[in-house]
mmCIF file with all atom_site columns, C-alpha atoms in Angstrom:
data_model
loop_
_atom_site.group_PDB
_atom_site.id
_atom_site.type_symbol
_atom_site.label_atom_id
_atom_site.label_alt_id
_atom_site.label_comp_id
_atom_site.label_asym_id
_atom_site.label_entity_id
_atom_site.label_seq_id
_atom_site.pdbx_PDB_ins_code
_atom_site.Cartn_x
_atom_site.Cartn_y
_atom_site.Cartn_z
_atom_site.occupancy
_atom_site.B_iso_or_equiv
_atom_site.pdbx_formal_charge
_atom_site.auth_seq_id
_atom_site.auth_comp_id
_atom_site.auth_asym_id
_atom_site.auth_atom_id
_atom_site.pdbx_PDB_model_num
ATOM 1   C CA . UNK Y 1 1   ? -12.804 -32.680 -62.645 1.00 0.00 ? 1   UNK Y CA 1
ATOM 2   C CA . UNK Y 1 2   ? -9.423  -33.755 -60.721 1.00 0.00 ? 2   UNK Y CA 1
ATOM 3   C CA . UNK Y 1 3   ? -7.784  -30.824 -62.049 1.00 0.00 ? 3   UNK Y CA 1
ATOM 4   C CA . UNK Y 1 4   ? -10.552 -28.265 -60.976 1.00 0.00 ? 4   UNK Y CA 1
ATOM 5   C CA . UNK Y 1 5   ? -10.831 -30.146 -57.406 1.00 0.00 ? 5   UNK Y CA 1
ATOM 6   C CA . UNK Y 1 6   ? -7.252  -29.869 -56.685 1.00 0.00 ? 6   UNK Y CA 1
ATOM 7   C CA . UNK Y 1 7   ? -7.082  -26.060 -58.070 1.00 0.00 ? 7   UNK Y CA 1
ATOM 8   C CA . UNK Y 1 8   ? -10.245 -25.164 -55.562 1.00 0.00 ? 8   UNK Y CA 1
ATOM 9   C CA . UNK Y 1 9   ? -7.903  -27.306 -52.727 1.00 0.00 ? 9   UNK Y CA 1
ATOM 10  C CA . UNK Y 1 10  ? -4.844  -25.174 -53.617 1.00 0.00 ? 10  UNK Y CA 1
ATOM 11  C CA . UNK Y 1 11  ? -7.157  -22.333 -53.583 1.00 0.00 ? 11  UNK Y CA 1
ATOM 12  C CA . UNK Y 1 12  ? -8.641  -23.156 -50.121 1.00 0.00 ? 12  UNK Y CA 1
ATOM 13  C CA . UNK Y 1 13  ? -5.089  -23.367 -48.965 1.00 0.00 ? 13  UNK Y CA 1
ATOM 14  C CA . UNK Y 1 14  ? -3.968  -20.042 -50.367 1.00 0.00 ? 14  UNK Y CA 1
ATOM 15  C CA . UNK Y 1 15  ? -7.106  -18.310 -48.176 1.00 0.00 ? 15  UNK Y CA 1
ATOM 16  C CA . UNK Y 1 16  ? -6.111  -20.408 -45.379 1.00 0.00 ? 16  UNK Y CA 1
ATOM 17  C CA . UNK Y 1 17  ? -2.184  -19.478 -45.631 1.00 0.00 ? 17  UNK Y CA 1
ATOM 18  C CA . UNK Y 1 18  ? -3.011  -15.592 -46.290 1.00 0.00 ? 18  UNK Y CA 1
ATOM 19  C CA . UNK Y 1 19  ? -5.721  -15.457 -43.225 1.00 0.00 ? 19  UNK Y CA 1
ATOM 20  C CA . UNK Y 1 20  ? -2.660  -17.099 -41.332 1.00 0.00 ? 20  UNK Y CA 1
ATOM 21  C CA . UNK Y 1 21  ? -0.139  -14.622 -42.458 1.00 0.00 ? 21  UNK Y CA 1
ATOM 22  C CA . UNK Y 1 22  ? -2.789  -11.614 -41.714 1.00 0.00 ? 22  UNK Y CA 1
ATOM 23  C CA . UNK Y 1 23  ? -3.400  -13.144 -38.367 1.00 0.00 ? 23  UNK Y CA 1
ATOM 24  C CA . UNK Y 1 24  ? 0.236   -13.424 -37.477 1.00 0.00 ? 24  UNK Y CA 1
ATOM 25  C CA . UNK Y 1 25  ? 0.806   -10.130 -38.778 1.00 0.00 ? 25  UNK Y CA 1
ATOM 26  C CA . UNK Y 1 26  ? -2.120  -8.827  -36.378 1.00 0.00 ? 26  UNK Y CA 1
ATOM 27  C CA . UNK Y 1 27  ? -0.329  -10.813 -33.298 1.00 0.00 ? 27  UNK Y CA 1
ATOM 28  C CA . UNK Y 1 28  ? 2.825   -9.589  -34.096 1.00 0.00 ? 28  UNK Y CA 1
ATOM 29  C CA . UNK Y 1 29  ? 1.625   -5.976  -33.931 1.00 0.00 ? 29  UNK Y CA 1
ATOM 30  C CA . UNK Y 1 30  ? 0.110   -6.726  -30.640 1.00 0.00 ? 30  UNK Y CA 1
ATOM 31  C CA . UNK Y 1 31  ? 3.341   -8.341  -29.466 1.00 0.00 ? 31  UNK Y CA 1
ATOM 32  C CA . UNK Y 1 32  ? 5.124   -5.046  -30.168 1.00 0.00 ? 32  UNK Y CA 1
ATOM 33  C CA . UNK Y 1 33  ? 2.856   -3.047  -28.575 1.00 0.00 ? 33  UNK Y CA 1
ATOM 34  C CA . UNK Y 1 34  ? 3.037   -5.080  -25.153 1.00 0.00 ? 34  UNK Y CA 1
ATOM 35  C CA . UNK Y 1 35  ? 6.841   -5.164  -25.809 1.00 0.00 ? 35  UNK Y CA 1
ATOM 36  C CA . UNK Y 1 36  ? 6.341   -0.954  -25.864 1.00 0.00 ? 36  UNK Y CA 1
ATOM 37  C CA . UNK Y 1 37  ? 4.205   -1.072  -22.760 1.00 0.00 ? 37  UNK Y CA 1
ATOM 38  C CA . UNK Y 1 38  ? 6.451   -3.382  -20.761 1.00 0.00 ? 38  UNK Y CA 1
ATOM 39  C CA . UNK Y 1 39  ? 9.609   -1.206  -21.679 1.00 0.00 ? 39  UNK Y CA 1
ATOM 40  C CA . UNK Y 1 40  ? 7.492   1.874   -20.764 1.00 0.00 ? 40  UNK Y CA 1
ATOM 41  C CA . UNK Y 1 41  ? 6.121   0.233   -17.340 1.00 0.00 ? 41  UNK Y CA 1
ATOM 42  C CA . UNK Y 1 42  ? 9.890   -1.138  -16.473 1.00 0.00 ? 42  UNK Y CA 1
ATOM 43  C CA . UNK Y 1 43  ? 11.328  2.542   -16.881 1.00 0.00 ? 43  UNK Y CA 1
ATOM 44  C CA . UNK Y 1 44  ? 8.358   3.986   -14.810 1.00 0.00 ? 44  UNK Y CA 1
ATOM 45  C CA . UNK Y 1 45  ? 9.066   1.413   -12.014 1.00 0.00 ? 45  UNK Y CA 1
ATOM 46  C CA . UNK Y 1 46  ? 12.769  2.108   -12.189 1.00 0.00 ? 46  UNK Y CA 1
ATOM 47  C CA . UNK Y 1 47  ? 11.371  5.613   -11.597 1.00 0.00 ? 47  UNK Y CA 1
ATOM 48  C CA . UNK Y 1 48  ? 9.119   5.214   -8.583  1.00 0.00 ? 48  UNK Y CA 1
ATOM 49  C CA . UNK Y 1 49  ? 12.070  2.412   -7.433  1.00 0.00 ? 49  UNK Y CA 1
ATOM 50  C CA . UNK Y 1 50  ? 14.635  5.297   -7.344  1.00 0.00 ? 50  UNK Y CA 1
ATOM 51  C CA . UNK Y 1 51  ? 11.692  7.979   -6.038  1.00 0.00 ? 51  UNK Y CA 1
ATOM 52  C CA . UNK Y 1 52  ? 11.313  5.413   -3.489  1.00 0.00 ? 52  UNK Y CA 1
ATOM 53  C CA . UNK Y 1 53  ? 15.109  5.196   -2.499  1.00 0.00 ? 53  UNK Y CA 1
ATOM 54  C CA . UNK Y 1 54  ? 15.315  8.958   -2.706  1.00 0.00 ? 54  UNK Y CA 1
ATOM 55  C CA . UNK Y 1 55  ? 12.519  9.452   -0.174  1.00 0.00 ? 55  UNK Y CA 1
ATOM 56  C CA . UNK Y 1 56  ? 13.892  6.570   2.135   1.00 0.00 ? 56  UNK Y CA 1
ATOM 57  C CA . UNK Y 1 57  ? 17.557  8.140   2.054   1.00 0.00 ? 57  UNK Y CA 1
ATOM 58  C CA . UNK Y 1 58  ? 15.671  12.004  2.930   1.00 0.00 ? 58  UNK Y CA 1
ATOM 59  C CA . UNK Y 1 59  ? 13.713  9.709   5.914   1.00 0.00 ? 59  UNK Y CA 1
ATOM 60  C CA . UNK Y 1 60  ? 16.427  8.728   7.057   1.00 0.00 ? 60  UNK Y CA 1
ATOM 61  C CA . UNK Y 1 61  ? 18.362  11.890  7.022   1.00 0.00 ? 61  UNK Y CA 1
ATOM 62  C CA . UNK Y 1 62  ? 15.363  13.568  8.773   1.00 0.00 ? 62  UNK Y CA 1
ATOM 63  C CA . UNK Y 1 63  ? 15.322  10.646  11.081  1.00 0.00 ? 63  UNK Y CA 1
ATOM 64  C CA . UNK Y 1 64  ? 19.303  11.098  11.808  1.00 0.00 ? 64  UNK Y CA 1
ATOM 65  C CA . UNK Y 1 65  ? 18.733  15.030  11.645  1.00 0.00 ? 65  UNK Y CA 1
ATOM 66  C CA . UNK Y 1 66  ? 15.885  14.587  14.254  1.00 0.00 ? 66  UNK Y CA 1
ATOM 67  C CA . UNK Y 1 67  ? 18.032  12.498  16.767  1.00 0.00 ? 67  UNK Y CA 1
ATOM 68  C CA . UNK Y 1 68  ? 20.527  15.054  16.483  1.00 0.00 ? 68  UNK Y CA 1
ATOM 69  C CA . UNK Y 1 69  ? 18.331  17.771  17.037  1.00 0.00 ? 69  UNK Y CA 1
ATOM 70  C CA . UNK Y 1 70  ? 16.646  15.542  20.020  1.00 0.00 ? 70  UNK Y CA 1
ATOM 71  C CA . UNK Y 1 71  ? 20.388  15.215  21.480  1.00 0.00 ? 71  UNK Y CA 1
ATOM 72  C CA . UNK Y 1 72  ? 21.143  18.634  21.416  1.00 0.00 ? 72  UNK Y CA 1
ATOM 73  C CA . UNK Y 1 73  ? 18.086  20.056  23.093  1.00 0.00 ? 73  UNK Y CA 1
ATOM 74  C CA . UNK Y 1 74  ? 18.794  17.240  25.648  1.00 0.00 ? 74  UNK Y CA 1
ATOM 75  C CA . UNK Y 1 75  ? 22.160  18.545  26.493  1.00 0.00 ? 75  UNK Y CA 1
ATOM 76  C CA . UNK Y 1 76  ? 20.748  22.219  26.452  1.00 0.00 ? 76  UNK Y CA 1
ATOM 77  C CA . UNK Y 1 77  ? 18.254  21.495  28.776  1.00 0.00 ? 77  UNK Y CA 1
ATOM 78  C CA . UNK Y 1 78  ? 20.959  19.759  30.932  1.00 0.00 ? 78  UNK Y CA 1
ATOM 79  C CA . UNK Y 1 79  ? 22.774  22.717  30.473  1.00 0.00 ? 79  UNK Y CA 1
ATOM 80  C CA . UNK Y 1 80  ? 20.145  24.737  31.206  1.00 0.00 ? 80  UNK Y CA 1
ATOM 81  C CA . UNK Y 1 81  ? 18.943  22.932  34.539  1.00 0.00 ? 81  UNK Y CA 1
ATOM 82  C CA . UNK Y 1 82  ? 23.115  22.953  35.757  1.00 0.00 ? 82  UNK Y CA 1
ATOM 83  C CA . UNK Y 1 83  ? 23.058  26.610  35.077  1.00 0.00 ? 83  UNK Y CA 1
ATOM 84  C CA . UNK Y 1 84  ? 19.519  27.151  36.880  1.00 0.00 ? 84  UNK Y CA 1
ATOM 85  C CA . UNK Y 1 85  ? 21.259  25.215  39.901  1.00 0.00 ? 85  UNK Y CA 1
ATOM 86  C CA . UNK Y 1 86  ? 24.212  27.489  39.791  1.00 0.00 ? 86  UNK Y CA 1
ATOM 87  C CA . UNK Y 1 87  ? 22.417  30.541  39.765  1.00 0.00 ? 87  UNK Y CA 1
ATOM 88  C CA . UNK Y 1 88  ? 19.724  29.375  42.680  1.00 0.00 ? 88  UNK Y CA 1
ATOM 89  C CA . UNK Y 1 89  ? 23.184  29.195  44.582  1.00 0.00 ? 89  UNK Y CA 1
ATOM 90  C CA . UNK Y 1 90  ? 24.372  32.288  43.842  1.00 0.00 ? 90  UNK Y CA 1
ATOM 91  C CA . UNK Y 1 91  ? 21.366  33.970  44.930  1.00 0.00 ? 91  UNK Y CA 1
ATOM 92  C CA . UNK Y 1 92  ? 21.462  32.040  48.105  1.00 0.00 ? 92  UNK Y CA 1
ATOM 93  C CA . UNK Y 1 93  ? 25.021  32.756  48.686  1.00 0.00 ? 93  UNK Y CA 1
ATOM 94  C CA . UNK Y 1 94  ? 23.913  36.594  47.592  1.00 0.00 ? 94  UNK Y CA 1
ATOM 95  C CA . UNK Y 1 95  ? 21.722  36.909  50.138  1.00 0.00 ? 95  UNK Y CA 1
ATOM 96  C CA . UNK Y 1 96  ? 23.841  35.509  52.693  1.00 0.00 ? 96  UNK Y CA 1
ATOM 97  C CA . UNK Y 1 97  ? 26.504  38.081  52.080  1.00 0.00 ? 97  UNK Y CA 1
ATOM 98  C CA . UNK Y 1 98  ? 23.947  41.009  52.579  1.00 0.00 ? 98  UNK Y CA 1
ATOM 99  C CA . UNK Y 1 99  ? 22.820  39.324  55.485  1.00 0.00 ? 99  UNK Y CA 1
ATOM 100 C CA . UNK Y 1 100 ? 26.638  39.379  57.006  1.00 0.00 ? 100 UNK Y CA 1
ATOM 101 C CA . UNK Y 1 101 ? 26.882  42.745  55.799  1.00 0.00 ? 101 UNK Y CA 1
ATOM 102 C CA . UNK Y 1 102 ? 23.988  43.826  57.381  1.00 0.00 ? 102 UNK Y CA 1
ATOM 103 C CA . UNK Y 1 103 ? 24.857  42.052  60.692  1.00 0.00 ? 103 UNK Y CA 1
ATOM 104 C CA . UNK Y 1 104 ? 28.013  43.742  60.545  1.00 0.00 ? 104 UNK Y CA 1
ATOM 105 C CA . UNK Y 1 105 ? 26.461  47.294  60.255  1.00 0.00 ? 105 UNK Y CA 1
#
């Protein structure tokens, strides 16, 4: 009876061992799947980070370009204003010259 109870204990331990091995295998597969998922997410995050960095650079360049355009527009407006002022002076000078010419006749 001692040998039958010890052999049933051994059988129970072997059964428990197999169950634990199966569970360990399942957990290992889950771990590997999680690691693969983590690597994929890390790649995606790096890609998104690079894309964001690129968009930030583009936005900075656009902002700088916009400032440059604003600066050019301001300079053109100032030049136009100056030219309009000189044109008005020239027109006054032309009218005055025509008047003097009429008076001289």
